[in-house]
PDB file of C-alpha atoms in Angstrom:
ATOM      1  CA  UNK E   1      11.351 -49.289  22.187  1.00 48.00           C
ATOM      2  CA  UNK E   2      13.573 -47.262  23.302  1.00 53.00           C
ATOM      3  CA  UNK E   3      13.976 -42.922  22.158  1.00 54.00           C
ATOM      4  CA  UNK E   4      16.992 -41.508  19.959  1.00 58.00           C
ATOM      5  CA  UNK E   5      19.624 -39.935  22.355  1.00 58.00           C
ATOM      6  CA  UNK E   6      19.409 -37.629  19.497  1.00 59.00           C
ATOM      7  CA  UNK E   7      15.310 -36.109  20.360  1.00 61.00           C
ATOM      8  CA  UNK E   8      16.246 -36.357  23.778  1.00 60.00           C
ATOM      9  CA  UNK E   9      19.086 -33.957  23.421  1.00 60.00           C
ATOM     10  CA  UNK E  10      17.087 -31.512  21.326  1.00 61.00           C
ATOM     11  CA  UNK E  11      14.173 -31.454  23.725  1.00 66.00           C
ATOM     12  CA  UNK E  12      16.711 -30.779  26.718  1.00 63.00           C
ATOM     13  CA  UNK E  13      18.031 -27.815  24.674  1.00 63.00           C
ATOM     14  CA  UNK E  14      14.529 -26.521  24.132  1.00 67.00           C
ATOM     15  CA  UNK E  15      13.655 -27.126  27.758  1.00 68.00           C
ATOM     16  CA  UNK E  16      17.265 -25.099  28.670  1.00 64.00           C
ATOM     17  CA  UNK E  17      15.960 -22.203  26.173  1.00 62.00           C
ATOM     18  CA  UNK E  18      12.331 -22.250  28.127  1.00 66.00           C
ATOM     19  CA  UNK E  19      14.129 -22.261  31.217  1.00 64.00           C
ATOM     20  CA  UNK E  20      16.214 -19.239  30.316  1.00 60.00           C
ATOM     21  CA  UNK E  21      13.324 -17.389  28.971  1.00 60.00           C
ATOM     22  CA  UNK E  22      11.450 -17.880  32.357  1.00 59.00           C
ATOM     23  CA  UNK E  23      14.592 -16.883  33.893  1.00 57.00           C
ATOM     24  CA  UNK E  24      15.075 -13.182  32.271  1.00 57.00           C
ATOM     25  CA  UNK E  25      10.972 -12.970  32.647  1.00 57.00           C
ATOM     26  CA  UNK E  26      11.987 -12.884  36.333  1.00 56.00           C
ATOM     27  CA  UNK E  27      13.791  -9.602  35.676  1.00 55.00           C
ATOM     28  CA  UNK E  28      11.332  -7.968  33.729  1.00 53.00           C
ATOM     29  CA  UNK E  29      10.473  -4.995  36.136  1.00 54.00           C
ATOM     30  CA  UNK E  30       6.816  -4.009  36.281  1.00 49.00           C
ATOM     31  CA  UNK E  31       7.264  -0.400  35.387  1.00 52.00           C
ATOM     32  CA  UNK E  32       9.171  -0.393  32.289  1.00 48.00           C
ATOM     33  CA  UNK E  33      10.669   2.926  31.839  1.00 52.00           C
ATOM     34  CA  UNK E  34      11.067   4.238  28.493  1.00 54.00           C
ATOM     35  CA  UNK E  35      12.794   7.077  26.622  1.00 57.00           C
ATOM     36  CA  UNK E  36      10.699   9.800  25.002  1.00 58.00           C
ATOM     37  CA  UNK E  37       9.971   9.711  21.791  1.00 59.00           C
ATOM     38  CA  UNK E  38       7.660  11.832  20.197  1.00 56.00           C
ATOM     39  CA  UNK E  39       6.849  14.461  17.089  1.00 59.00           C
ATOM     40  CA  UNK E  40       8.482  12.878  13.676  1.00 62.00           C
ATOM     41  CA  UNK E  41      10.589  10.102  15.657  1.00 66.00           C
ATOM     42  CA  UNK E  42       7.427   8.818  16.753  1.00 69.00           C
ATOM     43  CA  UNK E  43       5.690   8.922  13.254  1.00 71.00           C
ATOM     44  CA  UNK E  44       8.439   7.164  11.825  1.00 72.00           C
ATOM     45  CA  UNK E  45       8.540   4.477  14.263  1.00 74.00           C
ATOM     46  CA  UNK E  46       4.862   3.853  13.878  1.00 76.00           C
ATOM     47  CA  UNK E  47       5.514   4.013   9.740  1.00 75.00           C
ATOM     48  CA  UNK E  48       8.119   1.084  10.007  1.00 74.00           C
ATOM     49  CA  UNK E  49       6.286  -0.738  12.380  1.00 75.00           C
ATOM     50  CA  UNK E  50       3.557  -0.698   9.807  1.00 77.00           C
ATOM     51  CA  UNK E  51       5.935  -1.341   7.230  1.00 74.00           C
ATOM     52  CA  UNK E  52       7.743  -4.539   8.857  1.00 74.00           C
ATOM     53  CA  UNK E  53       5.457  -6.474  11.346  1.00 75.00           C
ATOM     54  CA  UNK E  54       8.905  -7.978  12.809  1.00 76.00           C
ATOM     55  CA  UNK E  55       9.553  -4.686  14.705  1.00 76.00           C
ATOM     56  CA  UNK E  56       6.444  -5.018  16.395  1.00 75.00           C
ATOM     57  CA  UNK E  57       7.279  -8.490  17.984  1.00 78.00           C
ATOM     58  CA  UNK E  58      10.306  -7.659  18.874  1.00 79.00           C
ATOM     59  CA  UNK E  59       9.870  -4.104  20.449  1.00 79.00           C
ATOM     60  CA  UNK E  60       8.597  -5.222  24.028  1.00 78.00           C
ATOM     61  CA  UNK E  61      11.585  -7.412  24.488  1.00 80.00           C
ATOM     62  CA  UNK E  62      13.475  -4.367  23.337  1.00 81.00           C
ATOM     63  CA  UNK E  63      11.983  -1.954  25.794  1.00 80.00           C
ATOM     64  CA  UNK E  64      13.033  -4.444  28.724  1.00 80.00           C
ATOM     65  CA  UNK E  65      16.802  -4.263  27.466  1.00 81.00           C
ATOM     66  CA  UNK E  66      16.674  -0.682  26.971  1.00 81.00           C
ATOM     67  CA  UNK E  67      15.368   0.008  30.954  1.00 78.00           C
ATOM     68  CA  UNK E  68      18.163  -1.834  31.610  1.00 80.00           C
ATOM     69  CA  UNK E  69      20.812   0.021  29.350  1.00 82.00           C
ATOM     70  CA  UNK E  70      19.104   3.481  30.609  1.00 82.00           C
ATOM     71  CA  UNK E  71      20.456   2.875  34.143  1.00 80.00           C
ATOM     72  CA  UNK E  72      23.554   1.473  33.568  1.00 79.00           C
ATOM     73  CA  UNK E  73      26.039   4.120  34.569  1.00 79.00           C
ATOM     74  CA  UNK E  74      30.173   5.193  33.024  1.00 76.00           C
ATOM     75  CA  UNK E  75      32.388   2.849  33.685  1.00 77.00           C
ATOM     76  CA  UNK E  76      36.078   2.714  33.305  1.00 73.00           C
ATOM     77  CA  UNK E  77      35.829   0.006  31.185  1.00 72.00           C
ATOM     78  CA  UNK E  78      32.591   1.307  28.863  1.00 78.00           C
ATOM     79  CA  UNK E  79      31.848   4.998  28.650  1.00 83.00           C
ATOM     80  CA  UNK E  80      28.552   4.378  28.065  1.00 81.00           C
ATOM     81  CA  UNK E  81      27.241   7.393  28.070  1.00 83.00           C
ATOM     82  CA  UNK E  82      29.801   8.480  25.130  1.00 87.00           C
ATOM     83  CA  UNK E  83      28.267   5.276  23.336  1.00 86.00           C
ATOM     84  CA  UNK E  84      24.419   6.508  23.353  1.00 86.00           C
ATOM     85  CA  UNK E  85      26.170   9.952  21.889  1.00 86.00           C
ATOM     86  CA  UNK E  86      27.749   8.435  18.882  1.00 87.00           C
ATOM     87  CA  UNK E  87      24.746   6.251  18.310  1.00 88.00           C
ATOM     88  CA  UNK E  88      22.419   8.835  18.191  1.00 85.00           C
ATOM     89  CA  UNK E  89      24.033  10.793  15.874  1.00 85.00           C
ATOM     90  CA  UNK E  90      23.620   7.657  13.738  1.00 87.00           C
ATOM     91  CA  UNK E  91      20.244   6.725  14.429  1.00 85.00           C
ATOM     92  CA  UNK E  92      19.867  10.722  13.261  1.00 82.00           C
ATOM     93  CA  UNK E  93      21.416   9.990   9.927  1.00 83.00           C
ATOM     94  CA  UNK E  94      20.058   7.154   9.175  1.00 82.00           C
ATOM     95  CA  UNK E  95      16.421   7.655   7.916  1.00 73.00           C
ATOM     96  CA  UNK E  96      13.956   5.319   9.643  1.00 61.00           C
ATOM     97  CA  UNK E  97      16.242   4.243  11.978  1.00 58.00           C
ATOM     98  CA  UNK E  98      15.844   7.218  14.066  1.00 63.00           C
ATOM     99  CA  UNK E  99      12.869   6.136  15.478  1.00 74.00           C
ATOM    100  CA  UNK E 100      14.682   4.077  17.888  1.00 80.00           C
ATOM    101  CA  UNK E 101      16.735   5.752  20.352  1.00 83.00           C
ATOM    102  CA  UNK E 102      20.161   5.049  21.742  1.00 85.00           C
ATOM    103  CA  UNK E 103      19.152   2.636  24.443  1.00 86.00           C
ATOM    104  CA  UNK E 104      16.322   1.076  22.456  1.00 85.00           C
ATOM    105  CA  UNK E 105      18.733   0.180  19.813  1.00 88.00           C
ATOM    106  CA  UNK E 106      21.524  -1.792  21.779  1.00 89.00           C
ATOM    107  CA  UNK E 107      18.495  -3.647  23.107  1.00 87.00           C
ATOM    108  CA  UNK E 108      17.730  -4.372  19.215  1.00 88.00           C
ATOM    109  CA  UNK E 109      21.574  -6.134  19.503  1.00 90.00           C
ATOM    110  CA  UNK E 110      20.927  -8.080  22.482  1.00 88.00           C
ATOM    111  CA  UNK E 111      17.609  -9.293  21.260  1.00 87.00           C
ATOM    112  CA  UNK E 112      19.575 -10.507  17.711  1.00 88.00           C
ATOM    113  CA  UNK E 113      22.195 -11.615  19.864  1.00 89.00           C
ATOM    114  CA  UNK E 114      19.752 -14.078  21.758  1.00 86.00           C
ATOM    115  CA  UNK E 115      18.165 -15.125  18.429  1.00 85.00           C
ATOM    116  CA  UNK E 116      21.403 -16.158  17.158  1.00 88.00           C
ATOM    117  CA  UNK E 117      22.756 -18.047  20.242  1.00 86.00           C
ATOM    118  CA  UNK E 118      19.688 -20.024  19.618  1.00 82.00           C
ATOM    119  CA  UNK E 119      20.211 -20.293  16.183  1.00 84.00           C
ATOM    120  CA  UNK E 120      24.168 -21.180  16.638  1.00 85.00           C
ATOM    121  CA  UNK E 121      23.095 -24.338  19.324  1.00 80.00           C
ATOM    122  CA  UNK E 122      20.596 -25.709  17.402  1.00 79.00           C
ATOM    123  CA  UNK E 123      22.977 -25.445  13.985  1.00 82.00           C
ATOM    124  CA  UNK E 124      25.787 -27.024  15.635  1.00 80.00           C
ATOM    125  CA  UNK E 125      23.405 -29.977  17.174  1.00 75.00           C
ATOM    126  CA  UNK E 126      21.629 -30.905  13.813  1.00 77.00           C
ATOM    127  CA  UNK E 127      25.672 -31.111  12.168  1.00 78.00           C
ATOM    128  CA  UNK E 128      27.099 -32.487  14.705  1.00 77.00           C
ATOM    129  CA  UNK E 129      24.591 -34.157  17.247  1.00 73.00           C
ATOM    130  CA  UNK E 130      25.669 -32.094  19.994  1.00 73.00           C
ATOM    131  CA  UNK E 131      25.389 -28.896  20.577  1.00 71.00           C
ATOM    132  CA  UNK E 132      28.390 -26.441  20.291  1.00 79.00           C
ATOM    133  CA  UNK E 133      28.326 -23.531  23.071  1.00 81.00           C
ATOM    134  CA  UNK E 134      31.310 -21.715  21.466  1.00 84.00           C
ATOM    135  CA  UNK E 135      29.350 -22.121  17.921  1.00 85.00           C
ATOM    136  CA  UNK E 136      26.805 -20.453  19.985  1.00 83.00           C
ATOM    137  CA  UNK E 137      28.596 -17.972  21.452  1.00 87.00           C
ATOM    138  CA  UNK E 138      29.758 -17.177  17.694  1.00 89.00           C
ATOM    139  CA  UNK E 139      26.099 -16.756  16.491  1.00 88.00           C
ATOM    140  CA  UNK E 140      25.326 -14.397  19.746  1.00 88.00           C
ATOM    141  CA  UNK E 141      28.369 -12.056  18.463  1.00 91.00           C
ATOM    142  CA  UNK E 142      27.122 -11.964  14.696  1.00 90.00           C
ATOM    143  CA  UNK E 143      23.654 -11.264  16.284  1.00 89.00           C
ATOM    144  CA  UNK E 144      24.803  -8.382  18.564  1.00 91.00           C
ATOM    145  CA  UNK E 145      27.097  -7.050  15.319  1.00 92.00           C
ATOM    146  CA  UNK E 146      24.258  -7.266  12.650  1.00 91.00           C
ATOM    147  CA  UNK E 147      22.211  -3.739  13.693  1.00 90.00           C
ATOM    148  CA  UNK E 148      25.579  -2.397  13.885  1.00 91.00           C
ATOM    149  CA  UNK E 149      26.267  -3.112   9.886  1.00 91.00           C
ATOM    150  CA  UNK E 150      22.743  -2.244   9.029  1.00 89.00           C
ATOM    151  CA  UNK E 151      22.870   1.025  10.833  1.00 90.00           C
ATOM    152  CA  UNK E 152      25.688   2.053   9.270  1.00 90.00           C
ATOM    153  CA  UNK E 153      24.503   0.730   5.627  1.00 90.00           C
ATOM    154  CA  UNK E 154      21.283   2.864   6.657  1.00 88.00           C
ATOM    155  CA  UNK E 155      23.365   5.812   7.299  1.00 89.00           C
ATOM    156  CA  UNK E 156      25.703   5.436   3.428  1.00 90.00           C
ATOM    157  CA  UNK E 157      22.783   4.604   1.456  1.00 90.00           C
ATOM    158  CA  UNK E 158      20.756   7.845   2.670  1.00 90.00           C
ATOM    159  CA  UNK E 159      23.701   9.729   1.748  1.00 90.00           C
ATOM    160  CA  UNK E 160      23.690   8.388  -1.298  1.00 90.00           C
ATOM    161  CA  UNK E 161      20.305   9.329  -1.857  1.00 90.00           C
ATOM    162  CA  UNK E 162      20.387  12.678  -0.483  1.00 90.00           C
ATOM    163  CA  UNK E 163      23.064  13.328  -2.639  1.00 88.00           C
ATOM    164  CA  UNK E 164      21.333  12.302  -5.633  1.00 89.00           C
ATOM    165  CA  UNK E 165      18.312  14.634  -5.028  1.00 89.00           C
ATOM    166  CA  UNK E 166      19.589  17.699  -3.854  1.00 89.00           C
ATOM    167  CA  UNK E 167      20.120  18.832  -7.255  1.00 88.00           C
ATOM    168  CA  UNK E 168      16.505  18.439  -8.325  1.00 89.00           C
ATOM    169  CA  UNK E 169      14.818  19.554  -5.042  1.00 88.00           C
ATOM    170  CA  UNK E 170      17.108  22.978  -5.450  1.00 88.00           C
ATOM    171  CA  UNK E 171      16.182  23.176  -8.439  1.00 89.00           C
ATOM    172  CA  UNK E 172      12.682  23.613  -7.695  1.00 89.00           C
ATOM    173  CA  UNK E 173      13.602  25.519  -4.629  1.00 89.00           C
ATOM    174  CA  UNK E 174      14.856  27.974  -7.242  1.00 88.00           C
ATOM    175  CA  UNK E 175      11.886  27.955 -10.029  1.00 89.00           C
ATOM    176  CA  UNK E 176       9.691  28.698  -6.847  1.00 89.00           C
ATOM    177  CA  UNK E 177      11.722  31.536  -6.091  1.00 89.00           C
ATOM    178  CA  UNK E 178      12.011  32.747  -9.596  1.00 88.00           C
ATOM    179  CA  UNK E 179       8.316  33.375  -9.511  1.00 87.00           C
ATOM    180  CA  UNK E 180       8.725  35.705  -7.197  1.00 86.00           C
ATOM    181  CA  UNK E 181       8.195  33.331  -3.542  1.00 87.00           C
ATOM    182  CA  UNK E 182      10.406  34.417  -0.398  1.00 87.00           C
ATOM    183  CA  UNK E 183      13.027  30.988   0.859  1.00 86.00           C
ATOM    184  CA  UNK E 184      10.320  29.771   3.356  1.00 88.00           C
ATOM    185  CA  UNK E 185       7.788  30.140   1.170  1.00 90.00           C
ATOM    186  CA  UNK E 186       9.069  28.554  -1.530  1.00 90.00           C
ATOM    187  CA  UNK E 187      10.639  25.706   1.040  1.00 89.00           C
ATOM    188  CA  UNK E 188       7.329  24.920   2.187  1.00 91.00           C
ATOM    189  CA  UNK E 189       5.753  24.344  -1.291  1.00 91.00           C
ATOM    190  CA  UNK E 190       8.929  22.219  -2.169  1.00 90.00           C
ATOM    191  CA  UNK E 191       8.539  20.223   0.901  1.00 89.00           C
ATOM    192  CA  UNK E 192       4.874  19.907   0.693  1.00 90.00           C
ATOM    193  CA  UNK E 193       5.162  18.660  -2.908  1.00 89.00           C
ATOM    194  CA  UNK E 194       7.653  15.956  -2.157  1.00 87.00           C
ATOM    195  CA  UNK E 195       5.750  14.636   0.977  1.00 84.00           C
ATOM    196  CA  UNK E 196       2.892  14.113  -1.635  1.00 86.00           C
ATOM    197  CA  UNK E 197       4.960  12.368  -4.243  1.00 86.00           C
ATOM    198  CA  UNK E 198       7.664  10.894  -2.566  1.00 84.00           C
ATOM    199  CA  UNK E 199       7.435  10.656   1.663  1.00 78.00           C
ATOM    200  CA  UNK E 200      10.589   8.482   1.761  1.00 78.00           C
ATOM    201  CA  UNK E 201      12.452  11.067   0.128  1.00 84.00           C
ATOM    202  CA  UNK E 202      15.440  11.621   2.658  1.00 87.00           C
ATOM    203  CA  UNK E 203      15.782  15.179   1.136  1.00 89.00           C
ATOM    204  CA  UNK E 204      12.490  16.005   1.427  1.00 88.00           C
ATOM    205  CA  UNK E 205      11.956  15.094   5.020  1.00 85.00           C
ATOM    206  CA  UNK E 206      15.759  17.046   6.404  1.00 88.00           C
ATOM    207  CA  UNK E 207      14.093  19.931   4.753  1.00 89.00           C
ATOM    208  CA  UNK E 208      10.613  19.204   6.201  1.00 87.00           C
ATOM    209  CA  UNK E 209      12.618  19.748   9.453  1.00 86.00           C
ATOM    210  CA  UNK E 210      14.235  22.770   8.685  1.00 89.00           C
ATOM    211  CA  UNK E 211      11.259  24.376   7.790  1.00 89.00           C
ATOM    212  CA  UNK E 212      10.070  22.912  11.476  1.00 88.00           C
ATOM    213  CA  UNK E 213      13.067  24.751  12.756  1.00 88.00           C
ATOM    214  CA  UNK E 214      12.552  28.338  11.276  1.00 89.00           C
ATOM    215  CA  UNK E 215       8.694  27.995  11.622  1.00 88.00           C
ATOM    216  CA  UNK E 216       8.894  27.842  15.644  1.00 88.00           C
ATOM    217  CA  UNK E 217      11.579  30.896  15.289  1.00 87.00           C
ATOM    218  CA  UNK E 218      14.650  29.448  14.420  1.00 87.00           C
ATOM    219  CA  UNK E 219      17.054  31.683  12.283  1.00 89.00           C
ATOM    220  CA  UNK E 220      17.379  30.262   8.789  1.00 88.00           C
ATOM    221  CA  UNK E 221      21.318  30.182   9.052  1.00 88.00           C
ATOM    222  CA  UNK E 222      21.076  28.279  12.088  1.00 91.00           C
ATOM    223  CA  UNK E 223      18.346  25.679  10.847  1.00 90.00           C
ATOM    224  CA  UNK E 224      20.406  25.486   7.863  1.00 91.00           C
ATOM    225  CA  UNK E 225      23.727  25.006  10.061  1.00 90.00           C
ATOM    226  CA  UNK E 226      21.718  22.282  12.004  1.00 89.00           C
ATOM    227  CA  UNK E 227      20.964  20.553   8.598  1.00 89.00           C
ATOM    228  CA  UNK E 228      24.533  20.369   7.528  1.00 89.00           C
ATOM    229  CA  UNK E 229      25.336  18.760  11.308  1.00 86.00           C
ATOM    230  CA  UNK E 230      22.789  15.885  10.801  1.00 85.00           C
ATOM    231  CA  UNK E 231      23.382  15.042   7.322  1.00 87.00           C
ATOM    232  CA  UNK E 232      27.489  15.653   6.953  1.00 86.00           C
ATOM    233  CA  UNK E 233      27.050  16.019   3.029  1.00 87.00           C
ATOM    234  CA  UNK E 234      30.207  17.340   1.186  1.00 88.00           C
ATOM    235  CA  UNK E 235      27.687  19.192  -1.158  1.00 88.00           C
ATOM    236  CA  UNK E 236      25.374  20.006   1.566  1.00 89.00           C
ATOM    237  CA  UNK E 237      28.093  21.724   3.573  1.00 90.00           C
ATOM    238  CA  UNK E 238      29.344  23.870   0.111  1.00 88.00           C
ATOM    239  CA  UNK E 239      25.594  25.062  -0.723  1.00 88.00           C
ATOM    240  CA  UNK E 240      25.185  26.080   2.765  1.00 89.00           C
ATOM    241  CA  UNK E 241      27.962  28.151   2.905  1.00 89.00           C
ATOM    242  CA  UNK E 242      27.549  29.907  -0.067  1.00 88.00           C
ATOM    243  CA  UNK E 243      23.660  30.914   1.449  1.00 88.00           C
ATOM    244  CA  UNK E 244      24.949  31.915   4.216  1.00 88.00           C
ATOM    245  CA  UNK E 245      27.660  34.032   2.519  1.00 88.00           C
ATOM    246  CA  UNK E 246      24.948  35.452   0.238  1.00 85.00           C
ATOM    247  CA  UNK E 247      22.838  36.598   3.265  1.00 82.00           C
ATOM    248  CA  UNK E 248      25.921  38.570   4.879  1.00 84.00           C
ATOM    249  CA  UNK E 249      26.810  39.895   0.701  1.00 84.00           C
ATOM    250  CA  UNK E 250      23.194  41.083   0.076  1.00 81.00           C
ATOM    251  CA  UNK E 251      23.690  38.692  -3.334  1.00 81.00           C
ATOM    252  CA  UNK E 252      20.037  37.332  -4.591  1.00 85.00           C
ATOM    253  CA  UNK E 253      19.405  33.698  -3.224  1.00 86.00           C
ATOM    254  CA  UNK E 254      18.121  32.476  -6.254  1.00 86.00           C
ATOM    255  CA  UNK E 255      21.257  33.196  -8.181  1.00 87.00           C
ATOM    256  CA  UNK E 256      23.068  31.635  -5.652  1.00 87.00           C
ATOM    257  CA  UNK E 257      21.376  28.539  -5.360  1.00 88.00           C
ATOM    258  CA  UNK E 258      21.596  28.210  -9.333  1.00 88.00           C
ATOM    259  CA  UNK E 259      25.549  28.504  -9.550  1.00 88.00           C
ATOM    260  CA  UNK E 260      25.517  25.735  -6.758  1.00 87.00           C
ATOM    261  CA  UNK E 261      23.528  23.656  -8.258  1.00 87.00           C
ATOM    262  CA  UNK E 262      25.939  23.788 -11.731  1.00 87.00           C
ATOM    263  CA  UNK E 263      28.753  23.499  -9.675  1.00 87.00           C
ATOM    264  CA  UNK E 264      27.558  20.148  -7.884  1.00 85.00           C
ATOM    265  CA  UNK E 265      26.480  18.859 -10.751  1.00 87.00           C
ATOM    266  CA  UNK E 266      29.926  19.350 -12.266  1.00 87.00           C
ATOM    267  CA  UNK E 267      31.808  17.752  -8.991  1.00 85.00           C
ATOM    268  CA  UNK E 268      29.475  14.495  -9.426  1.00 82.00           C
ATOM    269  CA  UNK E 269      30.590  14.151 -13.111  1.00 83.00           C
ATOM    270  CA  UNK E 270      34.083  14.676 -12.173  1.00 84.00           C
ATOM    271  CA  UNK E 271      33.598  11.981  -9.652  1.00 82.00           C
ATOM    272  CA  UNK E 272      31.897   9.293 -12.031  1.00 81.00           C
ATOM    273  CA  UNK E 273      34.151  10.027 -14.921  1.00 81.00           C
ATOM    274  CA  UNK E 274      37.307   9.516 -12.109  1.00 82.00           C
ATOM    275  CA  UNK E 275      35.268   6.373 -10.959  1.00 78.00           C
ATOM    276  CA  UNK E 276      34.964   5.336 -14.302  1.00 79.00           C
ATOM    277  CA  UNK E 277      38.553   5.776 -15.588  1.00 79.00           C
ATOM    278  CA  UNK E 278      39.789   3.783 -12.410  1.00 79.00           C
ATOM    279  CA  UNK E 279      37.044   0.505 -12.718  1.00 76.00           C
ATOM    280  CA  UNK E 280      39.960  -0.526 -15.803  1.00 76.00           C
ATOM    281  CA  UNK E 281      42.694  -0.267 -13.725  1.00 78.00           C
ATOM    282  CA  UNK E 282      41.245  -2.149 -10.514  1.00 78.00           C
ATOM    283  CA  UNK E 283      39.832  -4.930 -12.796  1.00 82.00           C
ATOM    284  CA  UNK E 284      43.237  -5.727 -14.176  1.00 80.00           C
ATOM    285  CA  UNK E 285      44.542  -7.956 -11.380  1.00 80.00           C
ATOM    286  CA  UNK E 286      41.455 -10.423 -10.843  1.00 82.00           C
ATOM    287  CA  UNK E 287      41.460 -10.340 -14.480  1.00 82.00           C
ATOM    288  CA  UNK E 288      45.373 -11.808 -14.349  1.00 84.00           C
ATOM    289  CA  UNK E 289      44.157 -14.684 -12.248  1.00 83.00           C
ATOM    290  CA  UNK E 290      40.755 -15.569 -14.486  1.00 86.00           C
ATOM    291  CA  UNK E 291      43.249 -15.353 -17.236  1.00 82.00           C
ATOM    292  CA  UNK E 292      45.724 -17.729 -15.622  1.00 81.00           C
ATOM    293  CA  UNK E 293      42.737 -19.963 -14.670  1.00 83.00           C
ATOM    294  CA  UNK E 294      41.787 -20.072 -18.071  1.00 84.00           C
ATOM    295  CA  UNK E 295      45.584 -20.464 -19.272  1.00 82.00           C
ATOM    296  CA  UNK E 296      46.155 -23.479 -16.854  1.00 82.00           C
ATOM    297  CA  UNK E 297      42.966 -25.168 -18.215  1.00 82.00           C
ATOM    298  CA  UNK E 298      43.523 -24.738 -21.866  1.00 81.00           C
ATOM    299  CA  UNK E 299      47.097 -25.925 -21.370  1.00 81.00           C
ATOM    300  CA  UNK E 300      45.982 -28.817 -18.899  1.00 78.00           C
ATOM    301  CA  UNK E 301      43.425 -29.756 -21.352  1.00 76.00           C
ATOM    302  CA  UNK E 302      46.445 -30.303 -24.381  1.00 80.00           C
ATOM    303  CA  UNK E 303      49.049 -32.083 -22.160  1.00 80.00           C
ATOM    304  CA  UNK E 304      46.454 -34.639 -20.769  1.00 78.00           C
ATOM    305  CA  UNK E 305      45.734 -35.319 -24.305  1.00 77.00           C
ATOM    306  CA  UNK E 306      49.509 -35.439 -25.444  1.00 80.00           C
ATOM    307  CA  UNK E 307      50.590 -37.597 -22.926  1.00 78.00           C
ATOM    308  CA  UNK E 308      47.570 -39.949 -23.389  1.00 77.00           C
ATOM    309  CA  UNK E 309      48.773 -40.217 -27.080  1.00 76.00           C
ATOM    310  CA  UNK E 310      52.010 -40.592 -26.156  1.00 67.00           C
ATOM    311  CA  UNK E 311      51.435 -43.778 -24.372  1.00 61.00           C
TER     312      UNK E 311
END
């Protein structure tokens, strides 16, 4: 009784993959150089691994790729130092994705590319009985780009969450300052309360970084400017600008913050009203196609019925 050629081919694919795995393992250095990660970022990494075990599974392989990316020099074709700089900024602005360094993120892209390369190879074999290398490379390309798409999505969502939580957080800060506390003590109370109630609140996380910087001697203005550089929020930029102006003019900070919160709420309300007014115009174009399809279905049935009665 002969063996089905499909199983032979599938076994060959598995054997090739195992051989490739051993080949890659041969390039694993005895001493993997890791990028330094400590403090708040290390805490975020541990927490991310606890929430999703898949990170713990792929992290050793990610570190191997990161080891080689760390050694890559700049070339005419690829300025990797610029890529690292852009990735560091994006990782910092994406919340928990900041638990990984730029080199580790590139290593994660390589691991995802390898996994989807194998998936594409197996999928093409199951569909056509022949492994299609182009399909596998398409899968690898998609896999390499998936972490970048996830990173951009995390950045956008975190910015939305910060803009949404900003007025409420500043209200608490104003109430504490109205009760007689200075800015740093009020900020400490808001951050402590926020970490207890919702440790995943990105606004509380960023204010916690501001508080840590001020405790180690950074000027309040510099710590707030660093906050704006990390977050890139239009509302936060206007608020920090008003705070810096109040320091120069000696205006009570609580009054300035209260005015800024009202301004932010008015801007958000105007933005929502504008989006609502544009929704009717944006939905008009797809509705035309839907209406046309409905008319075709109704008229088509009527025409067929008339033709049948005529015959």
